[in-house]
Coordinates of N, CA and C in Angstrom, one line a residue:
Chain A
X954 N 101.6 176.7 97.7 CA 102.6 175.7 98.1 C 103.8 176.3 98.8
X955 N 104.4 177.6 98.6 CA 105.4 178.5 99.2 C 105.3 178.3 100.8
X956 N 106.2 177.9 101.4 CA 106.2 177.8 102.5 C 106.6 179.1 103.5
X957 N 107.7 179.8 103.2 CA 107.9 181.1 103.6 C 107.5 182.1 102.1
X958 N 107.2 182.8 101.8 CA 106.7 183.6 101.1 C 107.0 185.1 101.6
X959 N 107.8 186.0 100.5 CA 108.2 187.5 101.2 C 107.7 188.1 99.0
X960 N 107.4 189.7 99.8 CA 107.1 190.4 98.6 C 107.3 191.5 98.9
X961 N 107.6 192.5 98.0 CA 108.1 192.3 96.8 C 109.5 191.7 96.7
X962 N 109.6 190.6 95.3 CA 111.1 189.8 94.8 C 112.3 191.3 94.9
X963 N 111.2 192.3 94.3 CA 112.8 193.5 93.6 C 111.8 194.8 94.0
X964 N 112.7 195.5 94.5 CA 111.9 196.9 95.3 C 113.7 197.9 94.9
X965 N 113.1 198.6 94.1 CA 113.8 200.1 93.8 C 113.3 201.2 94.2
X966 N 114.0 202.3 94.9 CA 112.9 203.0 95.3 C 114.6 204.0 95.5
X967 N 114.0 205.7 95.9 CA 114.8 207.0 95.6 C 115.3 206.5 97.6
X968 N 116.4 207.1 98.2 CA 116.2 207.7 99.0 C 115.3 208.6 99.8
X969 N 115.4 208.4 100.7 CA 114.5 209.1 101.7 C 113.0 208.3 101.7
X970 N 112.8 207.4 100.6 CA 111.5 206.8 101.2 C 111.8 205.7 101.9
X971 N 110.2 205.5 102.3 CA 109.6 204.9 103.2 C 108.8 203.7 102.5
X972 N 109.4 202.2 102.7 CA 109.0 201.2 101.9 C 108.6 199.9 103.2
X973 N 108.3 199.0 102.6 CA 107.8 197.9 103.6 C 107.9 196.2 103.1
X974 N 108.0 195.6 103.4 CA 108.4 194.1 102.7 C 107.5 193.2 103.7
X975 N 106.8 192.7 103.0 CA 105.7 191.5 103.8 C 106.5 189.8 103.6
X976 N 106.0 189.2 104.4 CA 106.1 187.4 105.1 C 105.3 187.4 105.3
X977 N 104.8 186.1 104.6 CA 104.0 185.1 105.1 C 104.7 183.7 105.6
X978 N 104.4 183.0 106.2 CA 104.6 181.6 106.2 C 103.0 180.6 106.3
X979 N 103.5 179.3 105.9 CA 102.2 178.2 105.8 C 102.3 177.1 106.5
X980 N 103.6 177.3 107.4 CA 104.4 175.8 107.8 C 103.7 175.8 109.8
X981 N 103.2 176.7 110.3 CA 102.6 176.4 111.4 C 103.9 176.9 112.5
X982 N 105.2 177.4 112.0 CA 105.7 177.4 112.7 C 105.9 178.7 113.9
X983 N 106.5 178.9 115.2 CA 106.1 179.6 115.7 C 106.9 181.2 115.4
X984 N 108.1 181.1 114.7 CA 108.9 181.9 115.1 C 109.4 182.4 113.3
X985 N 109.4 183.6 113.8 CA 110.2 184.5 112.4 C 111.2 185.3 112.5
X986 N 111.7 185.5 111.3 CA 113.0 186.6 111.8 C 113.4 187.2 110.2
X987 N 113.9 188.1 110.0 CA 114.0 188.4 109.2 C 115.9 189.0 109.1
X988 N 116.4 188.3 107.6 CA 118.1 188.7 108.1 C 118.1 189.5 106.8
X989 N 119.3 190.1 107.3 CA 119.6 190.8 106.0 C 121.0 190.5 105.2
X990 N 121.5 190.3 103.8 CA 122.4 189.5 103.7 C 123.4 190.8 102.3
X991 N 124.2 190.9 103.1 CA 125.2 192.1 101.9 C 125.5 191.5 100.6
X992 N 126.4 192.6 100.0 CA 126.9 192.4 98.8 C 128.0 190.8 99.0
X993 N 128.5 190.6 100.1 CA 129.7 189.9 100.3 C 129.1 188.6 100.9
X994 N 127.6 188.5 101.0 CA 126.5 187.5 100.7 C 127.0 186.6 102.7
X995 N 127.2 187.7 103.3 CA 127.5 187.5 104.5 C 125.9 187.9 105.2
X996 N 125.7 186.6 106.2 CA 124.0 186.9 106.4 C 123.8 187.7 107.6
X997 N 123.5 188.3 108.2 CA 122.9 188.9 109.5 C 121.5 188.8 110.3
X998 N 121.4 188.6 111.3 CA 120.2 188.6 111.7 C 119.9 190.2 112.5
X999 N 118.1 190.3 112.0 CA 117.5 191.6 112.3 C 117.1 191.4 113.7
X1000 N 116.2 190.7 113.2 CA 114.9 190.5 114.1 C 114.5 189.0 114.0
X1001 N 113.7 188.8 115.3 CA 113.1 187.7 115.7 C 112.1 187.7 116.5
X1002 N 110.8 187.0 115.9 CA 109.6 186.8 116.8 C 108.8 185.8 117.1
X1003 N 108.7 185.4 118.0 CA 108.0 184.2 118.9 C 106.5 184.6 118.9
X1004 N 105.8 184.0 118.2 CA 104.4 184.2 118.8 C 104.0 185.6 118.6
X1005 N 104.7 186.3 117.4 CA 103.9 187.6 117.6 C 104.8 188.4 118.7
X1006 N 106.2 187.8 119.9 CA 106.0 188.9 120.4 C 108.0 188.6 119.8
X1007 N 108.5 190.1 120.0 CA 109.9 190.0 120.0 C 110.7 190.0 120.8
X1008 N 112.0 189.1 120.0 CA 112.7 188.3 120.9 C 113.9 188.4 120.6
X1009 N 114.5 188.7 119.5 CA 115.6 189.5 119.0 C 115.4 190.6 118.3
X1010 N 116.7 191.7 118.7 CA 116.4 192.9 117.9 C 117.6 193.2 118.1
X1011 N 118.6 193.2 117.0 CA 120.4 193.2 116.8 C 120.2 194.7 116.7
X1012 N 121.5 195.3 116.3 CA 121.5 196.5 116.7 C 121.5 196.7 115.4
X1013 N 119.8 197.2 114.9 CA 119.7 197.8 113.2 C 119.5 199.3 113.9
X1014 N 119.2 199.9 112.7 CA 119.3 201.8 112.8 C 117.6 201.6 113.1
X1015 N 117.0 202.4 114.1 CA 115.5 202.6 114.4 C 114.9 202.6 112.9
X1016 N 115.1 203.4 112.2 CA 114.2 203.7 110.4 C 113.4 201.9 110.4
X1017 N 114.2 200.8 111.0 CA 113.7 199.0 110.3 C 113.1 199.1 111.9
X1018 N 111.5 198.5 111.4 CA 110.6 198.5 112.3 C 109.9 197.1 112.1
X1019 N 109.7 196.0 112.6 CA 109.0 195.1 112.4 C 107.5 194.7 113.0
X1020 N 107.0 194.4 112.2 CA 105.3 194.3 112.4 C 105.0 192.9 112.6
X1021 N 104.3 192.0 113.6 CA 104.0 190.9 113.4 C 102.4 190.4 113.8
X1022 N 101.5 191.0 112.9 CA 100.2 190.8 113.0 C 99.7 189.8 113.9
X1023 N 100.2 188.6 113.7 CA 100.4 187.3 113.9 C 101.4 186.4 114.0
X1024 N 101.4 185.4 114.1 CA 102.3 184.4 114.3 C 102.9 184.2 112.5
X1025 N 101.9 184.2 111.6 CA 102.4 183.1 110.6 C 102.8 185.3 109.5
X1026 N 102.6 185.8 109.9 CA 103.2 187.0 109.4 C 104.3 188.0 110.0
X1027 N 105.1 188.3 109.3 CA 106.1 189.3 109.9 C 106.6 190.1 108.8
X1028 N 106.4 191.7 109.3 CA 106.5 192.6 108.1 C 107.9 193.6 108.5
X1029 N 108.2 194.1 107.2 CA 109.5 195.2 107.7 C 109.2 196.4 106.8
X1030 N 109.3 197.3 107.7 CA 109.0 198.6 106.9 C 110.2 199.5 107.6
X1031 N 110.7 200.4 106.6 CA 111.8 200.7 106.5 C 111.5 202.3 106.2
X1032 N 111.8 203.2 107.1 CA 111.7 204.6 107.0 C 113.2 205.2 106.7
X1033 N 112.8 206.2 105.8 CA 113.9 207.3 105.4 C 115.2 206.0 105.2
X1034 N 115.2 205.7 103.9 CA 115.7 204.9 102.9 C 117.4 205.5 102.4
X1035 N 118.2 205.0 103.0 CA 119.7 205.1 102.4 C 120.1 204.4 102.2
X1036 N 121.2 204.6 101.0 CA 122.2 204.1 99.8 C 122.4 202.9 100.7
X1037 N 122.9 202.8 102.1 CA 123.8 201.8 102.3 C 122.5 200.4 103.4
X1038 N 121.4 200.8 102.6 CA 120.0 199.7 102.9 C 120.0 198.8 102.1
X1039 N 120.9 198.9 100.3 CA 120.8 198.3 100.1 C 121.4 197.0 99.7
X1040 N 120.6 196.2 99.6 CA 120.7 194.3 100.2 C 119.9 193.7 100.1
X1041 N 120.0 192.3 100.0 CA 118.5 191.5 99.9 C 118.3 190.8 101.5
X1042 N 117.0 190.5 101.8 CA 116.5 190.7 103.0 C 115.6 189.7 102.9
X1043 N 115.8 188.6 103.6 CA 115.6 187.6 104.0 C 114.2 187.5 105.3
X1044 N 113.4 186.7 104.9 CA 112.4 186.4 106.0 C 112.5 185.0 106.2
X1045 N 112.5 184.2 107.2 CA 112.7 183.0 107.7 C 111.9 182.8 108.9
X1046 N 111.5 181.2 108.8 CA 110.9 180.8 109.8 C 111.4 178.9 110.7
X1047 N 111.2 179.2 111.8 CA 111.2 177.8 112.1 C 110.4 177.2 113.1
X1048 N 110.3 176.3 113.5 CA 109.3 175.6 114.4 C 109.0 176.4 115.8
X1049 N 109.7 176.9 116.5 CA 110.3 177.6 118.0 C 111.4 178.5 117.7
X1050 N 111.6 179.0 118.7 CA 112.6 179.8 118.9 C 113.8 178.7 119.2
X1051 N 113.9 177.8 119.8 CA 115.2 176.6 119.9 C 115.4 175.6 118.7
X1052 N 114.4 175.6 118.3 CA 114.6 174.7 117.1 C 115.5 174.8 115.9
X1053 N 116.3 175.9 115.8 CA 116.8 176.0 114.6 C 118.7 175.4 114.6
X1054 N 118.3 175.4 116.2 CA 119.6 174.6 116.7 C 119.8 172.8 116.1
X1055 N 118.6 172.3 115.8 CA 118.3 170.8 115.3 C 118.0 171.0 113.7
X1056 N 117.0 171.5 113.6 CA 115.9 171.6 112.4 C 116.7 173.1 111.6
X1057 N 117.3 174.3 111.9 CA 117.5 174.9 111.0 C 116.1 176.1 110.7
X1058 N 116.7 176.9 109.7 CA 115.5 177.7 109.3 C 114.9 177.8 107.9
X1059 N 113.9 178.2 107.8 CA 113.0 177.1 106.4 C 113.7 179.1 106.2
X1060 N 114.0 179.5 104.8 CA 113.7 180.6 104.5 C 113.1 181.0 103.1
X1061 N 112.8 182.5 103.0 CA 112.0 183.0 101.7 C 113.2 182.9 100.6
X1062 N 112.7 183.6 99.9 CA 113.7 183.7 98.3 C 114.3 185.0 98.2
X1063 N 113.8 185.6 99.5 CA 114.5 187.3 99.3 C 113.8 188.5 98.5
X1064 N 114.3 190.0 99.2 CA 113.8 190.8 98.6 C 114.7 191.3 98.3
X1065 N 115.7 191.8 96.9 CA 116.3 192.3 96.7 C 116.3 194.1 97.0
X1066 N 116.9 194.6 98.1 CA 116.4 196.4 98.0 C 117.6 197.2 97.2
X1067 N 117.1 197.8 96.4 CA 118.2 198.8 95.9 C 117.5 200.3 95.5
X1068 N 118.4 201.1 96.8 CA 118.2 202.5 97.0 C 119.4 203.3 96.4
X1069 N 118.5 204.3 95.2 CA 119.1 205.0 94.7 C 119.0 206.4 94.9
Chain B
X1151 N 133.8 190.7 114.3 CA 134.8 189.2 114.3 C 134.1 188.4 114.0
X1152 N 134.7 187.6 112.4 CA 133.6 186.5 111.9 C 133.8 185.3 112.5
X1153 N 133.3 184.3 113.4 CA 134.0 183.3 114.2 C 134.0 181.7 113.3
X1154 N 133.1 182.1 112.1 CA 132.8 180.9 111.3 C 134.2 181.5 110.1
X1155 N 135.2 180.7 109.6 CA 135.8 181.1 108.0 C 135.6 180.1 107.1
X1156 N 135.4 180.5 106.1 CA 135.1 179.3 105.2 C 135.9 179.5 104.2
X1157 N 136.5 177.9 103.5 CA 137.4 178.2 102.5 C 137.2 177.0 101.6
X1158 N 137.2 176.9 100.4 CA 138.0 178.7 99.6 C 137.1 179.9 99.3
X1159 N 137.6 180.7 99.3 CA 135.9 181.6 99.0 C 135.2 181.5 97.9
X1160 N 135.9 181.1 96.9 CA 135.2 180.5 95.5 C 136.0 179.1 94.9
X1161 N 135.7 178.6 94.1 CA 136.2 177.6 93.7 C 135.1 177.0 92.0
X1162 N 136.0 176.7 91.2 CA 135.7 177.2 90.1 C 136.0 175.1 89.4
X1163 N 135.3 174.0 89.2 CA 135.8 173.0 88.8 C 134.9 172.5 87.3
X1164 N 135.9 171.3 86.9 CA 135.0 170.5 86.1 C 134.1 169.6 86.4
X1165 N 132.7 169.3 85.9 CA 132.2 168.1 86.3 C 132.9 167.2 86.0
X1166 N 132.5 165.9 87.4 CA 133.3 165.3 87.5 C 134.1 164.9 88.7
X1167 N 134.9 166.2 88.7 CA 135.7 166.1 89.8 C 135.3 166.0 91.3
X1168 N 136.4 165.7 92.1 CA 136.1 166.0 93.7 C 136.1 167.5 94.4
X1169 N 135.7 167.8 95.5 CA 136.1 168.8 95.8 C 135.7 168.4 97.4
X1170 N 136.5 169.7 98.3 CA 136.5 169.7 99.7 C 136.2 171.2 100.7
X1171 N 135.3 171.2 100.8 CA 135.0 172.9 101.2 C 135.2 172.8 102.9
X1172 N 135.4 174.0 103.2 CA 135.9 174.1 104.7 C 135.2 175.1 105.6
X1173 N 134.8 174.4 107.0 CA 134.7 175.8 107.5 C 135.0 176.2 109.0
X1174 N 136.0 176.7 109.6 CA 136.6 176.5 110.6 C 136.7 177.7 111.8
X1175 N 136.6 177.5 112.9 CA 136.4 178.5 113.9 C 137.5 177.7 114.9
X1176 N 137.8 178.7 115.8 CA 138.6 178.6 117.3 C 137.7 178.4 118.6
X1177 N 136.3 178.4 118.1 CA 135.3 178.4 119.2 C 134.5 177.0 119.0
X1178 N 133.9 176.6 120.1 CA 133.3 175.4 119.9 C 132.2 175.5 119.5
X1179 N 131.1 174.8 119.0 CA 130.1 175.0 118.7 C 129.2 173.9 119.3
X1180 N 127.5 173.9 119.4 CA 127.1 173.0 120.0 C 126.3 172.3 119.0
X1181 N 125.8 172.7 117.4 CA 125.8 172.3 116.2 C 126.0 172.9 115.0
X1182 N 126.3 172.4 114.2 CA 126.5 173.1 113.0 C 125.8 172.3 111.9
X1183 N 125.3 173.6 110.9 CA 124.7 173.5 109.5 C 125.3 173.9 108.7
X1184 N 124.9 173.0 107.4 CA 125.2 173.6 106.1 C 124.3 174.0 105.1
X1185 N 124.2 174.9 104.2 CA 122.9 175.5 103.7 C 123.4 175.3 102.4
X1186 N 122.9 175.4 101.3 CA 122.9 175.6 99.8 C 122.2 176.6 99.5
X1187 N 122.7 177.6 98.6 CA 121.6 179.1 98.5 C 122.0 179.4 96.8
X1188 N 121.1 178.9 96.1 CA 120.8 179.3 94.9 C 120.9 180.4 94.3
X1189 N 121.6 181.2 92.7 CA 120.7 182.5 93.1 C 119.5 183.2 93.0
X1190 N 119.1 184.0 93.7 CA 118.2 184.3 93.5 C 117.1 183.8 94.6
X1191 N 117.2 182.7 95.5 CA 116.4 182.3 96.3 C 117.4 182.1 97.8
X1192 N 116.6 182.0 99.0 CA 117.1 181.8 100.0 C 117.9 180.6 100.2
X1193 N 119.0 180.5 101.5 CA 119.4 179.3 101.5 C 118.7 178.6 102.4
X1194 N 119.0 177.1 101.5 CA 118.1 176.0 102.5 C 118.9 174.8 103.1
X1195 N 118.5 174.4 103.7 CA 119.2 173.5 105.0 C 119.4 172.4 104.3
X1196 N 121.2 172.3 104.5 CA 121.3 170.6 103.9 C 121.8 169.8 104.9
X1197 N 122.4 170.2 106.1 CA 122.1 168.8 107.2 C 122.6 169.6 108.7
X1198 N 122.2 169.0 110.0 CA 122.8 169.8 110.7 C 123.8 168.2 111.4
X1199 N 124.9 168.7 111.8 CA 125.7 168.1 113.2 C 125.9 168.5 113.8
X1200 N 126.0 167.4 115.1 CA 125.9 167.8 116.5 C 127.0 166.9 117.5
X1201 N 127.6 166.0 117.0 CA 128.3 165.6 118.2 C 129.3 165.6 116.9
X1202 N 130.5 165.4 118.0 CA 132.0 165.9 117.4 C 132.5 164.1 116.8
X1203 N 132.6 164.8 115.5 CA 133.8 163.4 114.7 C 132.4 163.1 114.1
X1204 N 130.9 163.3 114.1 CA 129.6 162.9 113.3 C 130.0 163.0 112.2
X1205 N 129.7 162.2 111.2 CA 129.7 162.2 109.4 C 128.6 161.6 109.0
X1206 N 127.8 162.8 108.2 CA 126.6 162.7 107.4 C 126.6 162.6 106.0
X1207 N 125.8 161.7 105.0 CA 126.2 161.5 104.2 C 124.6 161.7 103.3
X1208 N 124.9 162.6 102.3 CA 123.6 163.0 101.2 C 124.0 163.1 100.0
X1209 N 123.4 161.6 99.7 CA 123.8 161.2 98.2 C 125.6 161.3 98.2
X1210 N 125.8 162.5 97.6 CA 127.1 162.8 96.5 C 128.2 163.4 97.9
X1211 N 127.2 163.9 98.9 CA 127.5 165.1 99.4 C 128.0 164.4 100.9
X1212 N 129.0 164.6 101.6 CA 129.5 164.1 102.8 C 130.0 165.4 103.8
X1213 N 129.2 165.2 104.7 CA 129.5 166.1 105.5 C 130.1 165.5 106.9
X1214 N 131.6 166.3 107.6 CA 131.9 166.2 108.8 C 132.2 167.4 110.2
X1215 N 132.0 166.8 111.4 CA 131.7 168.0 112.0 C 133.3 167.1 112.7
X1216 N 134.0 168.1 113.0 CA 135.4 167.4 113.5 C 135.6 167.2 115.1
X1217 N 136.2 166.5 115.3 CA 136.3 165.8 116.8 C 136.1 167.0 117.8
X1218 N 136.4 168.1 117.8 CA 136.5 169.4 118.9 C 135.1 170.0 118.5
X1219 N 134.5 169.7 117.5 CA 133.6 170.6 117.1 C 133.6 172.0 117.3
X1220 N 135.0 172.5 116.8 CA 135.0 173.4 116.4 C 135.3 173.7 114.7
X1221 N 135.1 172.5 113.7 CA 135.4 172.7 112.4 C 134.6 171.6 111.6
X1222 N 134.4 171.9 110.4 CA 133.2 171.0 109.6 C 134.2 171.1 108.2
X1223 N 133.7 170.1 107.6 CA 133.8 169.9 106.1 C 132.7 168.9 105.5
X1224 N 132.8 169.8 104.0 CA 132.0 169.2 103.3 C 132.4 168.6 101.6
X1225 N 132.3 167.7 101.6 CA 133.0 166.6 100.4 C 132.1 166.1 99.8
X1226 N 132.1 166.5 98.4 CA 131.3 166.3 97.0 C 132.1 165.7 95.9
X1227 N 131.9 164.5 95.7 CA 131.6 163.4 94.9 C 131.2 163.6 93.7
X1228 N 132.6 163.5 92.5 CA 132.0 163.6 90.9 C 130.9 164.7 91.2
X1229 N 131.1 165.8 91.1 CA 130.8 167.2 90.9 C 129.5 167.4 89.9
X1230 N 128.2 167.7 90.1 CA 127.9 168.2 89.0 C 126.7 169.2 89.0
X1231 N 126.7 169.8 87.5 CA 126.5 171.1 87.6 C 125.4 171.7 88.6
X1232 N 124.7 170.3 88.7 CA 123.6 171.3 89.6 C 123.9 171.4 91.0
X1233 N 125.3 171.0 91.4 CA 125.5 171.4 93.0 C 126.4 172.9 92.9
X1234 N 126.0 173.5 91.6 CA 126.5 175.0 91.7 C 125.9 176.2 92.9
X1235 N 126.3 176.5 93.4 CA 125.6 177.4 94.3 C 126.5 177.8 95.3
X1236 N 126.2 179.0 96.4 CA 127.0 178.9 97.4 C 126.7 178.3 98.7
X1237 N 127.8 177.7 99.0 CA 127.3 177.1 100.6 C 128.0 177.9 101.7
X1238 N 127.2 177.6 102.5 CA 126.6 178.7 103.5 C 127.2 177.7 105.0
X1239 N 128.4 178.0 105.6 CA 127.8 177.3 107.1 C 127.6 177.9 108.2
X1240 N 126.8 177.3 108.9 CA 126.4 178.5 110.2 C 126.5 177.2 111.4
X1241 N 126.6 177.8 112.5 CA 126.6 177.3 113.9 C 126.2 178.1 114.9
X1242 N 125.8 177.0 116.2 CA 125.4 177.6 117.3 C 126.2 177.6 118.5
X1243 N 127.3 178.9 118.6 CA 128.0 178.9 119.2 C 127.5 178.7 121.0
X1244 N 127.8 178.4 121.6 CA 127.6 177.8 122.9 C 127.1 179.2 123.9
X1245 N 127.4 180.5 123.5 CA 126.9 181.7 123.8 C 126.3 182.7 122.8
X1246 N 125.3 181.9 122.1 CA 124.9 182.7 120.8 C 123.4 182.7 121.2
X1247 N 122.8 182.2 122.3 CA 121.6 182.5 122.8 C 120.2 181.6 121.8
X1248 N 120.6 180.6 120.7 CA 119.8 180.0 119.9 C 119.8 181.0 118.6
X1249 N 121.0 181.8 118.4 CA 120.7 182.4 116.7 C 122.1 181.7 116.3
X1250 N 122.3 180.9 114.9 CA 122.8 180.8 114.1 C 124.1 182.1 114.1
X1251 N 125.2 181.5 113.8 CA 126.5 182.4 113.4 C 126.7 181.8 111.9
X1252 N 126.9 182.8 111.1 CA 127.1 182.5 109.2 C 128.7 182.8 109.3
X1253 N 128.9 182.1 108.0 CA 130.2 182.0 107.9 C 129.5 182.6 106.3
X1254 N 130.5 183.7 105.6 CA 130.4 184.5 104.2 C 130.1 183.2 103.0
X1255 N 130.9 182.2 103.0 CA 130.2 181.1 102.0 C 131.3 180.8 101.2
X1256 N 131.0 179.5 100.4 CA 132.1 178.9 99.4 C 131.4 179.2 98.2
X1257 N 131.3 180.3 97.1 CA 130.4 179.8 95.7 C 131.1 179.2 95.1
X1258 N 130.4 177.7 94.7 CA 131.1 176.7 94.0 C 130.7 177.0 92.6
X1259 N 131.3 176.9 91.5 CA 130.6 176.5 90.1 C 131.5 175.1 89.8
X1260 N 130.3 174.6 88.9 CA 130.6 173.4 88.6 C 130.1 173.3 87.3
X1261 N 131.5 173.3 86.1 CA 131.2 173.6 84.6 C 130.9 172.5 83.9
X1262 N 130.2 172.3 82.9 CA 129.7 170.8 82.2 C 131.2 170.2 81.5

């Protein structure tokens, strides 16, 4: 029944690794993006993909790489892991790439990251 | 530069009461949302406006996007506890290319 769907809820992990966070969506829609949202619960946008291809890419540090197998998946995997990664990280989806200007964005429940 | 402020940054009431959250910029916007974000889960969309002086109305919850559309408010009706959460407003600034601008959020509690 999940309509955006992200895993793992809670990811702890040392420095210096190399971790990844999966999305699903069920809703048919075309477009994903994944934000990341600080301690001061201020949101940012990462990334954004249309169809599998990318369409935003804000200025994150190269290490956040995003994967989009498909349309209804978008993954983040995160090389060489520091203190200041972590945050919970949001995957979202909406109908189009314009749509979120009317309709908004459906989003996940978050992955909490804390790098120790 | 955050172009969305929202105020007050927390606010702390009894059920029951009224309250008026705010969220205001110098720039115009061509719509604006408001989200509710639980903890622990994402925020989710509680209405968008789009033309200036619009007032939307959900249930308890009244929302207005102000004549310039450059400022929104949102007005809650005998308070109760389960509109605890923080609200979230974002807009789409007229040079933001179709991404959402977030304003940091109001966390409301609302005590029994």
């Amino acid at each position: 029944d999940t309509a955006v769907s992200q895993t793992p809820k809670y990811l702890v992990t040392q420095m210096g690794n190399d971790k990844s966070i999966k999305c699903e969506q069920n809703l048919g829609h075309d477009t994903m993006y994944w934000y990341k949202q600080d301690s001061k619960k201020f949101l940012k946008i990462m990334f954004s993909y249309n169809n599998k291809e990318l369409i935003i890419n804000e200025t994150v540090p190269n290490r956040f790489s995003p994967k989009s197998p498909d349309k209804a998946h978008l993954n983040l995997h995160i090389n060489s892991l520091e203190l200041g990664d972590s945050a919970v990280y949001f995957c979202a989806s909406s109908l189009g790439a314009s749509s979120p200007l009317i309709y908004g964005y459906t989003f996940g429940s978050g992955t909490r990251l804390t790098v120790v | 530069t955050q172009l969305l402020e929202q105020s007050p940054q927390f606010l702390s009431i009894q059920e029951g009461e009224n309250l008026t959250v705010y969220c205001n910029s110098s720039s115009v916007f061509s719509s604006l949302q408001w989200y509710r974000q639980e903890p622990g889960e994402g925020p989710v969309l509680l209405v968008t406006v789009v033309t200036g002086g619009e007032v939307k109305k959900l249930k308890r919850l009244t929302f207005q996007f102000g004549d310039a559309r450059k400022d929104s408010s949102l007005h809650i009706t005998a308070a109760q506890p389960g509109d605890t959460g923080l609200y979230l407003c974002a807009g789409f600034h007229m040079d933001s290319n179709y991404q959402l601008i977030w304003g940091a959020g109001t966390k409301l509690i609302i005590k029994p």
